[in-house]
CSV table of C-alpha atoms and ligand atoms in Angstrom, one decimal:
chain,number,residue,atom,x,y,z
A,1,MET,CA,-0.2,0.2,-0.2
A,2,ALA,CA,2.7,2.4,1.2
A,3,ILE,CA,4.5,1.6,-1.9
A,4,GLN,CA,1.7,1.9,-3.8
A,5,LYS,CA,1.5,5.4,-2.6
A,6,LEU,CA,4.6,6.2,-3.0
A,7,PHE,CA,4.8,4.9,-6.8
A,8,SER,CA,1.4,7.1,-7.4
A,9,VAL,CA,3.2,10.5,-5.7
A,10,LEU,CA,6.0,9.8,-7.4
A,11,PHE,CA,4.4,9.5,-10.7
A,12,LEU,CA,2.7,12.4,-10.0
A,13,HIS,CA,5.8,14.2,-10.0
A,14,LEU,CA,7.2,13.0,-12.8
A,15,ALA,CA,3.9,14.1,-14.7
A,16,LEU,CA,4.5,17.7,-13.7
A,17,ALA,CA,8.0,17.8,-14.3
A,18,PHE,CA,7.2,16.5,-17.9
A,19,LEU,CA,4.3,19.4,-18.1
A,20,LEU,CA,6.7,21.9,-17.0
A,21,ALA,CA,9.0,21.2,-19.2
A,22,GLU,CA,6.7,20.9,-22.2
A,23,LEU,CA,5.0,24.2,-20.9
A,24,THR,CA,8.7,26.0,-21.0
A,25,ASN,CA,10.2,24.4,-24.4
A,26,ALA,CA,9.5,26.4,-27.0
A,27,GLY,CA,10.7,25.0,-30.3
A,28,GLY,CA,13.8,23.3,-28.6
A,29,LEU,CA,14.5,26.5,-26.5
A,30,GLN,CA,13.9,26.6,-23.0
A,31,LEU,CA,13.5,29.2,-20.2
A,32,GLY,CA,16.4,29.5,-18.3
A,33,PHE,CA,18.8,27.7,-20.2
A,34,TYR,CA,22.0,29.1,-19.0
A,35,ARG,CA,20.4,28.6,-15.2
A,36,ARG,CA,23.4,26.3,-14.7
A,37,ALA,CA,26.2,26.7,-17.0
A,38,CYS,CA,26.2,30.4,-17.0
A,39,PRO,CA,23.8,31.7,-14.1
A,40,ASP,CA,24.6,35.3,-14.4
A,41,ALA,CA,24.3,35.5,-18.2
A,42,GLU,CA,21.1,37.3,-18.4
A,43,LEU,CA,22.0,39.7,-15.8
A,44,ILE,CA,25.4,40.8,-17.5
A,45,VAL,CA,23.7,41.2,-20.4
A,46,HIS,CA,21.4,43.5,-18.7
A,47,GLU,CA,23.9,45.5,-16.7
A,48,THR,CA,26.0,46.0,-19.8
A,49,LEU,CA,22.7,47.1,-21.8
A,50,HIS,CA,21.6,49.6,-19.2
A,51,ARG,CA,25.7,51.1,-19.2
A,52,TYR,CA,25.8,51.5,-22.9
A,53,ILE,CA,22.3,52.9,-23.2
A,54,SER,CA,22.5,55.3,-20.4
A,55,ARG,CA,25.4,56.9,-22.6
A,56,ASP,CA,23.4,56.5,-25.6
A,57,PRO,CA,19.9,55.8,-25.4
A,58,THR,CA,19.7,55.9,-29.3
A,59,LEU,CA,21.3,52.2,-29.3
A,60,ALA,CA,18.1,50.8,-27.9
A,61,ALA,CA,16.6,51.0,-31.2
A,62,PRO,CA,19.2,49.6,-33.5
A,63,LEU,CA,19.7,46.7,-31.3
A,64,LEU,CA,15.8,45.6,-31.4
A,65,ARG,CA,16.1,45.8,-35.3
A,66,MET,CA,19.4,43.6,-35.3
A,67,TYR,CA,17.1,40.9,-33.6
A,68,PHE,CA,15.0,41.3,-36.3
A,69,HIS,CA,17.5,41.3,-39.1
A,70,ASP,CA,19.4,38.1,-37.8
A,71,CYS,CA,15.7,36.3,-37.6
A,72,PHE,CA,14.7,36.8,-40.7
A,73,ILE,CA,17.7,35.3,-42.5
A,74,ARG,CA,18.7,31.9,-41.7
A,75,GLY,CA,17.0,31.6,-38.4
A,76,CYS,CA,17.8,33.3,-35.0
A,77,ASP,CA,21.4,32.3,-35.5
A,78,ALA,CA,23.5,35.3,-35.3
A,79,SER,CA,24.4,35.2,-38.7
A,80,VAL,CA,23.8,38.8,-39.2
A,81,LEU,CA,27.0,39.7,-36.8
A,82,LEU,CA,29.6,37.7,-39.3
A,83,ASN,CA,32.1,39.9,-40.5
A,84,THR,CA,33.6,39.5,-44.4
A,85,THR,CA,36.5,37.9,-44.4
A,86,SER,CA,38.5,35.7,-47.1
A,87,SER,CA,36.7,32.7,-46.5
A,88,ASN,CA,33.3,34.1,-46.1
A,89,ASN,CA,33.7,37.1,-48.7
A,90,GLN,CA,30.0,38.4,-49.0
A,91,THR,CA,28.1,38.5,-45.6
A,92,GLU,CA,24.7,39.9,-44.8
A,93,LYS,CA,26.6,42.6,-43.0
A,94,LEU,CA,27.4,43.7,-47.1
A,95,ALA,CA,24.0,43.9,-48.0
A,96,ALA,CA,21.9,47.4,-48.5
A,97,PRO,CA,20.0,46.9,-45.8
A,98,ASN,CA,22.8,46.5,-43.5
A,99,LEU,CA,24.1,49.9,-44.0
A,100,THR,CA,22.3,51.5,-41.2
A,101,LEU,CA,22.4,48.4,-38.3
A,102,ARG,CA,24.5,49.4,-35.3
A,103,GLY,CA,25.2,47.6,-32.3
A,104,PHE,CA,27.6,45.6,-33.6
A,105,ASP,CA,30.6,46.6,-31.1
A,106,PHE,CA,28.0,46.5,-28.3
A,107,ILE,CA,27.4,43.0,-28.8
A,108,ASP,CA,30.9,42.1,-29.4
A,109,LYS,CA,31.5,44.0,-25.6
A,110,VAL,CA,29.0,41.4,-24.4
A,111,LYS,CA,29.9,38.7,-25.5
A,112,SER,CA,34.0,39.3,-24.3
A,113,LEU,CA,32.0,39.5,-20.7
A,114,LEU,CA,30.3,36.4,-21.2
A,115,GLU,CA,33.5,34.3,-22.1
A,116,ALA,CA,35.3,36.1,-19.4
A,117,ALA,CA,32.4,34.2,-16.9
A,118,CYS,CA,31.9,31.5,-18.2
A,119,PRO,CA,33.7,30.3,-21.7
A,120,ALA,CA,32.3,29.1,-24.9
A,121,VAL,CA,28.8,28.9,-23.1
A,122,VAL,CA,26.5,31.5,-24.4
A,123,SER,CA,25.3,32.2,-27.6
A,124,CYS,CA,25.6,34.8,-29.9
A,125,ALA,CA,22.2,34.7,-31.1
A,126,ASP,CA,20.8,33.9,-27.3
A,127,ILE,CA,22.8,37.0,-27.1
A,128,VAL,CA,20.8,39.0,-30.0
A,129,ALA,CA,17.7,37.9,-28.5
A,130,LEU,CA,18.0,39.1,-24.8
A,131,VAL,CA,19.7,42.2,-25.6
A,132,ALA,CA,16.6,42.8,-27.9
A,133,ARG,CA,14.3,42.3,-24.9
A,134,ASP,CA,16.2,44.3,-22.8
A,135,ALA,CA,16.0,47.3,-25.4
A,136,VAL,CA,12.3,47.1,-25.3
A,137,VAL,CA,12.3,47.3,-21.4
A,138,ALA,CA,14.8,50.0,-21.7
A,139,THR,CA,12.5,52.3,-23.6
A,140,GLY,CA,9.3,51.6,-21.8
A,141,GLY,CA,8.1,48.5,-23.3
A,142,PRO,CA,6.9,45.0,-21.9
A,143,PHE,CA,9.4,42.7,-20.2
A,144,TRP,CA,8.9,39.1,-21.1
A,145,ARG,CA,10.9,35.8,-20.5
A,146,VAL,CA,13.0,35.2,-23.3
A,147,PRO,CA,13.4,31.1,-23.9
A,148,THR,CA,17.1,30.2,-24.9
A,149,GLY,CA,19.2,27.7,-26.3
A,150,ARG,CA,20.0,28.6,-29.5
A,151,ARG,CA,23.2,28.1,-30.9
A,152,ASP,CA,25.0,30.3,-33.8
A,153,GLY,CA,25.0,29.5,-37.3
A,154,THR,CA,28.3,29.6,-39.6
A,155,ILE,CA,27.1,31.0,-43.1
A,156,SER,CA,26.2,34.6,-43.7
A,157,ARG,CA,25.0,35.6,-47.3
A,158,SER,CA,24.5,39.2,-48.4
A,159,SER,CA,22.2,37.6,-51.2
A,160,GLU,CA,20.0,36.2,-48.6
A,161,ALA,CA,19.4,39.6,-47.0
A,162,LEU,CA,18.4,41.2,-50.2
A,163,ASN,CA,16.1,38.4,-50.5
A,164,ASN,CA,14.7,38.1,-47.0
A,165,ILE,CA,14.3,41.2,-45.6
A,166,PRO,CA,11.5,43.4,-46.5
A,167,PRO,CA,12.5,46.6,-47.9
A,168,PRO,CA,11.0,49.7,-46.9
A,169,THR,CA,9.0,50.1,-50.5
A,170,SER,CA,7.4,47.0,-49.3
A,171,ASN,CA,3.4,47.0,-50.4
A,172,PHE,CA,0.9,44.7,-48.5
A,173,THR,CA,1.5,41.8,-50.5
A,174,ASN,CA,5.1,41.8,-50.3
A,175,LEU,CA,5.5,41.6,-46.7
A,176,GLN,CA,2.8,39.3,-46.0
A,177,ARG,CA,4.5,37.0,-48.2
A,178,LEU,CA,8.2,37.7,-46.4
A,179,PHE,CA,6.7,37.4,-43.0
A,180,ALA,CA,4.7,34.2,-44.1
A,181,ASN,CA,8.0,32.5,-45.2
A,182,GLN,CA,9.2,33.3,-41.7
A,183,GLY,CA,6.2,31.4,-40.3
A,184,LEU,CA,4.8,34.6,-39.1
A,185,ASP,CA,1.4,36.0,-39.9
A,186,LEU,CA,-0.6,39.4,-40.2
A,187,LYS,CA,-1.3,40.0,-36.5
A,188,ASP,CA,2.5,39.5,-36.0
A,189,LEU,CA,3.1,41.4,-38.8
A,190,VAL,CA,1.2,44.2,-37.2
A,191,LEU,CA,2.6,44.1,-34.1
A,192,LEU,CA,6.4,43.9,-35.1
A,193,SER,CA,6.2,46.8,-37.0
A,194,GLY,CA,5.0,48.7,-33.5
A,195,ALA,CA,8.8,48.3,-32.9
A,196,HIS,CA,9.0,51.5,-35.3
A,197,THR,CA,7.6,53.3,-32.3
A,198,ILE,CA,11.3,53.4,-31.7
A,199,GLY,CA,14.6,54.5,-33.5
A,200,VAL,CA,15.2,56.8,-36.5
A,201,ALA,CA,15.4,56.4,-40.3
A,202,HIS,CA,17.6,57.7,-43.0
A,203,CYS,CA,16.2,60.4,-45.5
A,204,SER,CA,17.0,57.9,-48.1
A,205,SER,CA,14.8,54.9,-46.5
A,206,PHE,CA,11.7,56.8,-47.8
A,207,SER,CA,12.5,59.9,-49.9
A,208,ASN,CA,10.9,58.3,-53.0
A,209,ARG,CA,7.6,59.1,-51.5
A,210,LEU,CA,8.7,63.0,-51.1
A,211,TYR,CA,10.0,63.5,-54.7
A,212,ASN,CA,9.8,61.1,-57.5
A,213,PHE,CA,7.4,58.6,-56.4
A,214,THR,CA,5.9,57.1,-59.6
A,215,GLY,CA,8.8,59.1,-61.9
A,216,VAL,CA,7.0,62.2,-62.5
A,217,GLY,CA,8.7,64.2,-59.5
A,218,ASP,CA,5.5,63.9,-57.6
A,219,GLN,CA,4.6,62.6,-53.9
A,220,ASP,CA,3.0,59.3,-52.5
A,221,PRO,CA,-0.7,60.3,-52.0
A,222,ALA,CA,-0.7,57.7,-49.5
A,223,LEU,CA,1.7,59.8,-47.4
A,224,ASP,CA,0.1,63.0,-45.6
A,225,SER,CA,0.5,66.2,-47.6
A,226,GLU,CA,1.5,68.5,-44.6
A,227,TYR,CA,3.6,65.7,-43.2
A,228,ALA,CA,5.7,65.5,-46.6
A,229,ALA,CA,6.0,69.2,-47.0
A,230,ASN,CA,7.6,69.3,-43.9
A,231,LEU,CA,9.9,66.7,-44.0
A,232,LYS,CA,11.0,68.0,-47.6
A,233,ALA,CA,11.4,71.5,-45.6
A,234,ARG,CA,13.4,70.4,-42.6
A,235,LYS,CA,15.2,67.4,-43.3
A,236,CYS,CA,14.7,65.3,-46.4
A,237,ARG,CA,15.7,68.5,-48.8
A,238,SER,CA,16.7,66.4,-51.9
A,239,LEU,CA,15.9,63.1,-53.0
A,240,SER,CA,19.9,62.6,-52.8
A,241,ASP,CA,20.4,63.0,-49.2
A,242,ASN,CA,21.5,59.8,-47.5
A,243,THR,CA,22.8,61.4,-44.3
A,244,THR,CA,19.9,63.0,-42.8
A,245,ILE,CA,17.9,60.7,-40.0
A,246,VAL,CA,14.3,61.3,-39.3
A,247,GLU,CA,12.4,60.2,-35.9
A,248,MET,CA,10.1,57.4,-36.8
A,249,ASP,CA,7.5,58.6,-34.3
A,250,PRO,CA,8.4,62.3,-33.6
A,251,GLY,CA,7.9,63.4,-30.2
A,252,SER,CA,8.2,60.2,-28.7
A,253,PHE,CA,11.1,57.9,-30.7
A,254,ARG,CA,12.7,56.7,-27.2
A,255,THR,CA,9.4,55.3,-26.0
A,256,PHE,CA,7.8,52.2,-26.7
A,257,ASP,CA,4.1,53.0,-26.9
A,258,LEU,CA,1.0,53.0,-29.1
A,259,SER,CA,1.6,56.2,-31.2
A,260,TYR,CA,2.9,54.6,-34.1
A,261,TYR,CA,-0.4,53.1,-35.0
A,262,SER,CA,-2.0,56.4,-34.4
A,263,LEU,CA,0.4,57.9,-37.5
A,264,LEU,CA,-0.5,55.1,-39.5
A,265,LEU,CA,-4.1,56.3,-39.4
A,266,LYS,CA,-2.9,60.0,-39.8
A,267,ARG,CA,-1.2,58.7,-42.9
A,268,ARG,CA,2.2,59.4,-41.2
A,269,GLY,CA,4.0,56.3,-41.4
A,270,LEU,CA,6.8,56.9,-42.6
A,271,PHE,CA,7.6,54.0,-45.0
A,272,GLN,CA,5.4,52.6,-47.5
A,273,SER,CA,5.8,49.5,-45.8
A,274,ASP,CA,4.1,51.4,-42.6
A,275,SER,CA,1.6,52.7,-44.6
A,276,ALA,CA,0.9,49.1,-46.3
A,277,LEU,CA,-0.9,48.3,-43.3
A,278,THR,CA,-3.8,50.7,-43.3
A,279,THR,CA,-4.5,49.2,-47.0
A,280,ASN,CA,-5.4,45.8,-45.9
A,281,SER,CA,-8.7,45.5,-44.1
A,282,ALA,CA,-7.6,42.5,-41.7
A,283,THR,CA,-4.5,44.6,-40.9
A,284,LEU,CA,-6.1,48.3,-40.4
A,285,THR,CA,-8.6,46.3,-38.4
A,286,PHE,CA,-6.1,45.2,-35.8
A,287,VAL,CA,-4.0,48.5,-35.9
A,288,ASN,CA,-7.7,49.9,-34.7
A,289,GLN,CA,-8.1,46.9,-32.2
A,290,LEU,CA,-4.8,47.9,-30.3
A,291,LEU,CA,-5.6,51.7,-30.5
A,292,GLN,CA,-8.9,50.8,-28.7
A,293,GLY,CA,-7.1,48.4,-25.9
A,294,PRO,CA,-5.1,49.2,-23.2
A,295,LEU,CA,-1.4,49.8,-23.7
A,296,GLN,CA,-0.8,46.5,-21.5
A,297,ASN,CA,-2.5,44.8,-24.4
A,298,PHE,CA,-0.3,45.6,-27.1
A,299,PHE,CA,2.4,44.9,-24.7
A,300,GLY,CA,1.3,41.9,-24.3
A,301,GLU,CA,0.8,40.7,-28.2
A,302,PHE,CA,4.3,42.6,-29.0
A,303,ALA,CA,6.1,40.1,-26.7
A,304,ASN,CA,4.5,37.0,-27.6
A,305,SER,CA,5.4,38.1,-31.8
A,306,MET,CA,8.7,39.0,-30.6
A,307,GLU,CA,9.2,35.0,-28.8
A,308,LYS,CA,7.5,33.6,-32.0
A,309,MET,CA,9.9,35.8,-34.2
A,310,GLY,CA,12.3,34.7,-31.6
A,311,ARG,CA,12.2,30.4,-32.5
A,312,VAL,CA,12.1,31.2,-36.3
A,313,ASN,CA,14.5,28.2,-37.4
A,314,VAL,CA,16.5,28.0,-34.6
A,315,LYS,CA,19.3,25.7,-34.1
A,316,THR,CA,19.6,23.7,-31.3
A,317,GLY,CA,21.2,20.7,-29.2
A,318,THR,CA,24.4,19.9,-31.2
A,319,THR,CA,23.7,21.7,-34.5
A,320,GLY,CA,25.7,25.1,-35.4
A,321,GLU,CA,28.1,26.0,-32.4
A,322,ILE,CA,28.8,28.6,-29.6
A,323,ARG,CA,31.1,31.2,-31.2
A,324,LYS,CA,34.0,32.1,-29.4
A,325,HIS,CA,33.6,35.9,-31.1
A,326,CYS,CA,30.4,37.0,-32.3
A,327,ALA,CA,32.0,38.4,-35.7
A,328,PHE,CA,33.7,35.2,-36.9
A,329,VAL,CA,32.5,31.4,-37.1
A,330,ASN,CA,35.1,29.1,-34.6
A,331,SER,CA,37.9,28.0,-36.6
B,1,LIG,C1,7.9,45.4,-41.7
B,1,LIG,C2,8.9,45.2,-42.4
B,1,LIG,C3,9.9,46.2,-42.0
B,1,LIG,C4,10.7,46.9,-42.8
B,1,LIG,C5,10.0,47.3,-44.4
B,1,LIG,C6,11.1,47.8,-42.1
B,1,LIG,C7,12.0,48.9,-42.8
B,1,LIG,C8,13.0,49.3,-41.8
B,1,LIG,C9,13.9,50.4,-42.2
B,1,LIG,C10,13.7,51.1,-43.9
B,1,LIG,C11,14.4,51.4,-41.5
B,1,LIG,C12,15.3,52.4,-41.3
B,1,LIG,C13,16.8,52.1,-41.6
B,1,LIG,C14,17.4,53.7,-41.9
B,1,LIG,O1,17.1,54.4,-42.7
B,1,LIG,O2,18.1,53.9,-41.0
B,1,LIG,C15,14.3,50.6,-40.2
B,1,LIG,C16,14.1,51.0,-38.8
B,1,LIG,C17,13.7,50.4,-37.6
B,1,LIG,N1,13.0,49.2,-37.6
B,1,LIG,FE1,11.9,48.2,-39.2
B,1,LIG,N2,11.7,47.3,-40.4
B,1,LIG,C18,10.5,46.2,-40.6
B,1,LIG,C19,10.3,45.7,-39.9
B,1,LIG,C20,10.6,45.9,-38.3
B,1,LIG,C21,10.6,45.0,-37.2
B,1,LIG,C22,10.0,43.5,-37.1
B,1,LIG,C23,11.5,45.1,-36.4
B,1,LIG,C24,11.9,44.7,-35.0
B,1,LIG,C25,11.0,43.8,-34.2
B,1,LIG,C26,12.1,46.5,-36.6
B,1,LIG,C27,12.5,47.6,-36.1
B,1,LIG,C28,13.2,48.8,-36.2
B,1,LIG,C29,13.9,49.6,-35.6
B,1,LIG,C30,13.9,49.6,-33.9
B,1,LIG,C31,14.2,50.7,-36.3
B,1,LIG,C32,15.0,52.0,-36.2
B,1,LIG,C33,16.9,51.9,-35.7
B,1,LIG,C34,17.3,52.7,-35.7
B,1,LIG,O3,17.0,53.6,-34.8
B,1,LIG,O4,18.7,52.8,-35.9
B,1,LIG,N3,11.6,46.7,-38.2
B,1,LIG,N4,13.5,49.6,-40.7
B,2,LIG,C1,33.7,44.0,-38.6
B,2,LIG,O1,33.5,44.5,-39.6
B,2,LIG,C2,32.9,45.9,-39.5
B,2,LIG,C3,32.7,46.4,-40.7
B,2,LIG,O2,32.5,45.7,-41.1
B,2,LIG,C4,34.2,46.5,-38.2
B,2,LIG,O3,33.8,47.8,-38.0
B,2,LIG,C5,34.5,46.0,-37.1
B,2,LIG,O4,35.5,46.3,-36.6
B,2,LIG,C6,34.6,44.2,-37.7
B,2,LIG,N1,34.9,43.4,-36.5
B,2,LIG,C7,36.2,42.8,-35.9
B,2,LIG,C8,35.7,42.1,-34.5
B,2,LIG,O5,36.8,42.6,-36.8
B,3,LIG,C1,34.1,35.4,-53.7
B,3,LIG,O1,34.7,34.4,-53.7
B,3,LIG,C2,34.3,33.6,-54.4
B,3,LIG,C3,34.4,31.9,-54.5
B,3,LIG,O2,35.0,31.6,-53.3
B,3,LIG,C4,34.3,34.1,-55.9
B,3,LIG,O3,33.7,33.6,-57.0
B,3,LIG,C5,33.9,35.5,-55.7
B,3,LIG,O4,34.3,36.8,-56.8
B,3,LIG,C6,34.2,36.3,-54.7
B,3,LIG,N1,33.5,37.8,-54.1
B,3,LIG,C7,34.2,38.8,-53.6
B,3,LIG,C8,33.4,40.0,-53.9
B,3,LIG,O5,35.1,39.0,-53.7
B,4,LIG,C1,3.4,44.7,-55.1
B,4,LIG,O1,5.1,44.6,-54.9
B,4,LIG,C2,5.3,43.5,-56.2
B,4,LIG,C3,6.9,44.0,-56.4
B,4,LIG,O2,7.4,45.0,-56.0
B,4,LIG,C4,4.5,43.9,-57.5
B,4,LIG,O3,4.9,43.0,-58.4
B,4,LIG,C5,3.1,43.8,-57.0
B,4,LIG,O4,2.2,44.0,-58.4
B,4,LIG,C6,2.8,45.2,-56.0
B,4,LIG,N1,1.2,44.3,-55.5
B,4,LIG,C7,0.2,45.6,-55.8
B,4,LIG,C8,-0.9,45.1,-55.3
B,4,LIG,O5,0.7,46.2,-55.8
B,5,LIG,C1,12.5,61.1,-61.2
B,5,LIG,O1,12.2,59.5,-62.5
B,5,LIG,C2,12.6,59.3,-63.4
B,5,LIG,C3,12.2,58.3,-64.3
B,5,LIG,O2,12.7,57.2,-63.1
B,5,LIG,C4,13.9,60.0,-63.8
B,5,LIG,O3,13.7,60.1,-65.1
B,5,LIG,C5,14.1,61.6,-63.3
B,5,LIG,O4,15.5,62.1,-63.9
B,5,LIG,C6,13.5,61.6,-61.9
B,5,LIG,N1,13.8,62.6,-61.3
B,5,LIG,C7,14.9,63.2,-60.0
B,5,LIG,C8,14.7,64.7,-59.8
B,5,LIG,O5,15.6,62.7,-59.6
B,6,LIG,C1,25.4,58.8,-50.7
B,6,LIG,O1,25.6,60.1,-51.1
B,6,LIG,C2,26.7,60.1,-51.8
B,6,LIG,C3,26.3,61.4,-52.8
B,6,LIG,O2,25.3,61.6,-53.4
B,6,LIG,C4,27.4,59.2,-52.3
B,6,LIG,O3,28.5,59.3,-52.5
B,6,LIG,C5,27.4,57.9,-51.6
B,6,LIG,O4,28.0,56.6,-51.8
B,6,LIG,C6,25.9,57.7,-51.0
B,6,LIG,N1,26.2,56.9,-49.6
B,6,LIG,C7,25.6,55.7,-49.7
B,6,LIG,C8,25.9,55.2,-48.0
B,6,LIG,O5,24.5,55.2,-50.4
B,7,LIG,C1,28.9,47.3,-41.3
B,7,LIG,C2,29.0,46.7,-42.9
B,7,LIG,O1,29.7,46.0,-42.4
B,7,LIG,N1,29.0,47.9,-44.1
B,7,LIG,C3,29.0,47.4,-45.1
B,7,LIG,C4,27.2,47.4,-45.7
B,7,LIG,O2,27.4,47.3,-47.2
B,7,LIG,C5,28.2,48.3,-47.7
B,7,LIG,C6,27.8,47.5,-49.3
B,7,LIG,O3,27.0,47.5,-49.5
B,7,LIG,C7,29.6,48.0,-47.5
B,7,LIG,O4,30.2,49.2,-47.8
B,7,LIG,C8,29.7,48.4,-45.8
B,7,LIG,O5,30.9,48.5,-45.4
């Protein structure tokens, strides 16, 4: 009898353990993957980010964007961080969308601190994912627990960046297709585009809308004309300006909030890809729902989509490697 009871208790424990493992397992990833091998890993990422961001608050946005670019090419495997070398002569960084990515030095710094604390344990891909979450928190956005256990890839090709990262001139069809290629749906598209609530863009990313939209010296009719006039007068004074930067969510470009979606409805989304979200009835409805709901609702949904993007094609277990230096594959 006693033995039987012991067994059933044991069984219950086992069942619970399995259930827990199942709940925390996100496509081969786990919450707290480094708990034993590098208990301070997440703390080190967090503290380093805060140290850097207090000196340069504008760093949060490119670090969030880096995660997007990483996950959209070969899955979240830190391929975006690889430098061009003699054996890898055209990496993603060399592709046009790279031009404006920033924060590689920061990632290298975090990696060197992690290598000092626990050599060859924490992947660059997980650093990118944790940094993106902490960048969102640092700008007033939601916190969520990031499943970890990603491993680093060894391949990075500039041509793949061009084929997978949507250009700012994307229409709705293109956006839907490129997100679907990653297993992301229209809700994810709307939510993740909400990242444009922070950060800046170069005039060259959207000035076609201001100057020569259809090749006859015209403006994009989908862009609010008052806003366009303002941008031309004060910011992007010519079609060839590729150095001036513009806040994507003017007034609160360092704060993670809902105002990006309000701008979309005012026809003040900066890119054609932003404005495209209002050209489809499903995404437009969702934009309105987000604006009508509480901020916490957007926060929760954004966090879910970020986690979902973070699982795209991840390498886990024994595939890939743990890079020693994030800019180079191990030799
Ligand atoms: C939906 C398709 C998307 C397109 C077409 C797009 C395009 C762009 C472009 C062209 C820029 C400006 C680059 C520059 O001129 O300096 C930019 C900036 C940015 N993007 Fe996106 N993006 C998209 C989705 C995302 C996603 C999913 C995220 C993250 C979850 C993201 C995060 C950011 C951030 C934070 C910035 C500001 C970067 C900075 O301040 O340096 N974007 N995006
Ligand atoms: C990687 O390349 C970038 C330029 O593309 C350079 O600024 C950086 O210093 C390089 N990183 C390393 C570790 O060599
Ligand atoms: C890169 O290397 C390949 C072969 O390894 C070569 O065909 C190609 O021309 C090289 N590209 C550049 C830009 O050096
Ligand atoms: C969207 O853009 C693609 C490629 O630029 C183009 O082939 C397609 O016709 C466009 N679709 C719509 C509905 O405008
Ligand atoms: C506008 O586009 C047309 C067609 O591509 C081109 O011929 C013209 O030179 C452009 N105008 C300017 C100011 O760049
Ligand atoms: C920016 O424009 C200048 C002059 O128009 C050009 O020489 C330069 O290559 C451009 N830079 C980039 C990154 O496109
Ligand atoms: C940081 C980086 O590697 N930038 C490269 C982006 O791509 C252009 C060419 O398209 C290179 O000239 C830059 O060095």
